[in-house]
Amino acid sequence: MELVMAADDLKTVVNRLRRAQGQIAGIIRMIEEGRDCEDVVTQLAAASRALDRAGFAIIATGLQQCLAEPESSEAPDRDQMRARLEKLFLSLA
């Protein structure tokens, strides 16, 4: 299943990933500086949410594409596709 995203959707996902990247860099600095454990965990949770949201946006795009594409002889079996998408979704749960 190839993922093709609209420019706006792609920009949103990339922005979320960059935000998470910045948060992770900040977390590393916080640990190196010996910052408070609660502050570090709070930032870890924020970075995790940013990554999850990016992942969910990608999965949602995949679902949308699968639903929008008419069935063809080359299309994977619907149950197989459902199982693959479910596995992806659960990997973020």
Short mmCIF file of N, CA and C in Angstrom, two decimals, residues 14-67:
data_model
loop_
_atom_site.label_atom_id
_atom_site.label_comp_id
_atom_site.label_asym_id
_atom_site.label_seq_id
_atom_site.Cartn_x
_atom_site.Cartn_y
_atom_site.Cartn_z
N VAL A 14 4.47 16.56 8.58
CA VAL A 14 5.89 16.94 8.71
C VAL A 14 6.07 17.95 9.83
N ASN A 15 5.16 18.90 9.96
CA ASN A 15 5.24 19.88 11.04
C ASN A 15 5.14 19.20 12.41
N ARG A 16 4.23 18.23 12.53
CA ARG A 16 4.10 17.50 13.79
C ARG A 16 5.38 16.74 14.11
N LEU A 17 5.96 16.12 13.10
CA LEU A 17 7.19 15.37 13.31
C LEU A 17 8.35 16.29 13.67
N ARG A 18 8.40 17.46 13.05
CA ARG A 18 9.46 18.43 13.41
C ARG A 18 9.28 18.94 14.83
N ARG A 19 8.03 19.14 15.22
CA ARG A 19 7.75 19.58 16.58
C ARG A 19 8.22 18.51 17.57
N ALA A 20 7.92 17.25 17.26
CA ALA A 20 8.36 16.15 18.13
C ALA A 20 9.88 16.08 18.16
N GLN A 21 10.50 16.29 17.01
CA GLN A 21 11.97 16.27 16.95
C GLN A 21 12.55 17.35 17.86
N GLY A 22 11.98 18.54 17.84
CA GLY A 22 12.44 19.62 18.71
C GLY A 22 12.20 19.29 20.18
N GLN A 23 11.05 18.67 20.48
CA GLN A 23 10.76 18.29 21.85
C GLN A 23 11.76 17.25 22.35
N ILE A 24 12.09 16.29 21.49
CA ILE A 24 13.03 15.25 21.88
C ILE A 24 14.41 15.85 22.13
N ALA A 25 14.83 16.78 21.28
CA ALA A 25 16.12 17.45 21.50
C ALA A 25 16.09 18.19 22.84
N GLY A 26 14.97 18.81 23.15
CA GLY A 26 14.82 19.50 24.43
C GLY A 26 14.87 18.54 25.60
N ILE A 27 14.28 17.38 25.44
CA ILE A 27 14.29 16.38 26.50
C ILE A 27 15.72 15.91 26.77
N ILE A 28 16.47 15.70 25.72
CA ILE A 28 17.87 15.28 25.87
C ILE A 28 18.65 16.34 26.65
N ARG A 29 18.45 17.61 26.29
CA ARG A 29 19.11 18.70 27.02
C ARG A 29 18.70 18.70 28.49
N MET A 30 17.40 18.51 28.74
CA MET A 30 16.90 18.51 30.11
C MET A 30 17.57 17.41 30.93
N ILE A 31 17.71 16.23 30.34
CA ILE A 31 18.34 15.11 31.05
C ILE A 31 19.81 15.42 31.31
N GLU A 32 20.49 15.95 30.29
CA GLU A 32 21.91 16.29 30.44
C GLU A 32 22.13 17.36 31.50
N GLU A 33 21.16 18.26 31.64
CA GLU A 33 21.26 19.34 32.63
C GLU A 33 20.78 18.90 34.01
N GLY A 34 20.26 17.68 34.12
CA GLY A 34 19.78 17.19 35.41
C GLY A 34 18.49 17.82 35.85
N ARG A 35 17.63 18.16 34.91
CA ARG A 35 16.36 18.81 35.24
C ARG A 35 15.43 17.88 36.00
N ASP A 36 14.41 18.45 36.58
CA ASP A 36 13.42 17.74 37.38
C ASP A 36 12.77 16.61 36.58
N CYS A 37 12.63 15.45 37.21
CA CYS A 37 12.07 14.26 36.59
C CYS A 37 10.65 14.52 36.07
N GLU A 38 9.85 15.23 36.84
CA GLU A 38 8.47 15.50 36.43
C GLU A 38 8.42 16.32 35.14
N ASP A 39 9.31 17.30 35.03
CA ASP A 39 9.38 18.11 33.82
C ASP A 39 9.79 17.27 32.60
N VAL A 40 10.75 16.38 32.82
CA VAL A 40 11.21 15.51 31.73
C VAL A 40 10.08 14.61 31.26
N VAL A 41 9.38 14.00 32.21
CA VAL A 41 8.28 13.09 31.85
C VAL A 41 7.16 13.84 31.15
N THR A 42 6.88 15.05 31.59
CA THR A 42 5.85 15.87 30.93
C THR A 42 6.22 16.13 29.47
N GLN A 43 7.47 16.45 29.23
CA GLN A 43 7.92 16.68 27.85
C GLN A 43 7.94 15.40 27.03
N LEU A 44 8.29 14.28 27.67
CA LEU A 44 8.23 12.98 26.98
C LEU A 44 6.81 12.68 26.53
N ALA A 45 5.85 12.95 27.39
CA ALA A 45 4.45 12.71 27.06
C ALA A 45 4.02 13.60 25.89
N ALA A 46 4.46 14.84 25.87
CA ALA A 46 4.11 15.75 24.78
C ALA A 46 4.71 15.27 23.46
N ALA A 47 5.96 14.83 23.50
CA ALA A 47 6.60 14.32 22.28
C ALA A 47 5.90 13.06 21.79
N SER A 48 5.53 12.21 22.71
CA SER A 48 4.82 10.98 22.36
C SER A 48 3.49 11.29 21.69
N ARG A 49 2.76 12.26 22.22
CA ARG A 49 1.48 12.66 21.62
C ARG A 49 1.68 13.22 20.22
N ALA A 50 2.73 14.00 20.03
CA ALA A 50 3.00 14.57 18.70
C ALA A 50 3.30 13.45 17.70
N LEU A 51 4.07 12.46 18.12
CA LEU A 51 4.37 11.33 17.23
C LEU A 51 3.11 10.52 16.94
N ASP A 52 2.30 10.29 17.97
CA ASP A 52 1.05 9.55 17.77
C ASP A 52 0.13 10.27 16.79
N ARG A 53 0.01 11.57 16.95
CA ARG A 53 -0.87 12.33 16.05
C ARG A 53 -0.39 12.27 14.61
N ALA A 54 0.90 12.33 14.42
CA ALA A 54 1.45 12.19 13.06
C ALA A 54 1.14 10.81 12.51
N GLY A 55 1.32 9.80 13.33
CA GLY A 55 1.02 8.43 12.90
C GLY A 55 -0.45 8.25 12.58
N PHE A 56 -1.32 8.78 13.42
CA PHE A 56 -2.76 8.66 13.17
C PHE A 56 -3.15 9.40 11.89
N ALA A 57 -2.55 10.53 11.63
CA ALA A 57 -2.84 11.26 10.39
C ALA A 57 -2.43 10.44 9.17
N ILE A 58 -1.29 9.77 9.27
CA ILE A 58 -0.84 8.94 8.15
C ILE A 58 -1.79 7.76 7.96
N ILE A 59 -2.18 7.11 9.06
CA ILE A 59 -3.10 5.98 8.96
C ILE A 59 -4.45 6.43 8.41
N ALA A 60 -4.94 7.58 8.87
CA ALA A 60 -6.22 8.09 8.37
C ALA A 60 -6.17 8.33 6.87
N THR A 61 -5.04 8.83 6.39
CA THR A 61 -4.88 9.03 4.95
C THR A 61 -4.92 7.69 4.23
N GLY A 62 -4.26 6.70 4.79
CA GLY A 62 -4.29 5.36 4.20
C GLY A 62 -5.69 4.79 4.15
N LEU A 63 -6.44 4.97 5.23
CA LEU A 63 -7.83 4.50 5.26
C LEU A 63 -8.67 5.21 4.20
N GLN A 64 -8.48 6.51 4.12
CA GLN A 64 -9.23 7.30 3.15
C GLN A 64 -8.93 6.84 1.73
N GLN A 65 -7.67 6.58 1.45
CA GLN A 65 -7.28 6.13 0.12
C GLN A 65 -7.87 4.76 -0.19
N CYS A 66 -7.86 3.87 0.79
CA CYS A 66 -8.39 2.53 0.59
C CYS A 66 -9.89 2.57 0.32
N LEU A 67 -10.59 3.45 1.03
CA LEU A 67 -12.03 3.55 0.85
C LEU A 67 -12.39 4.24 -0.46
#
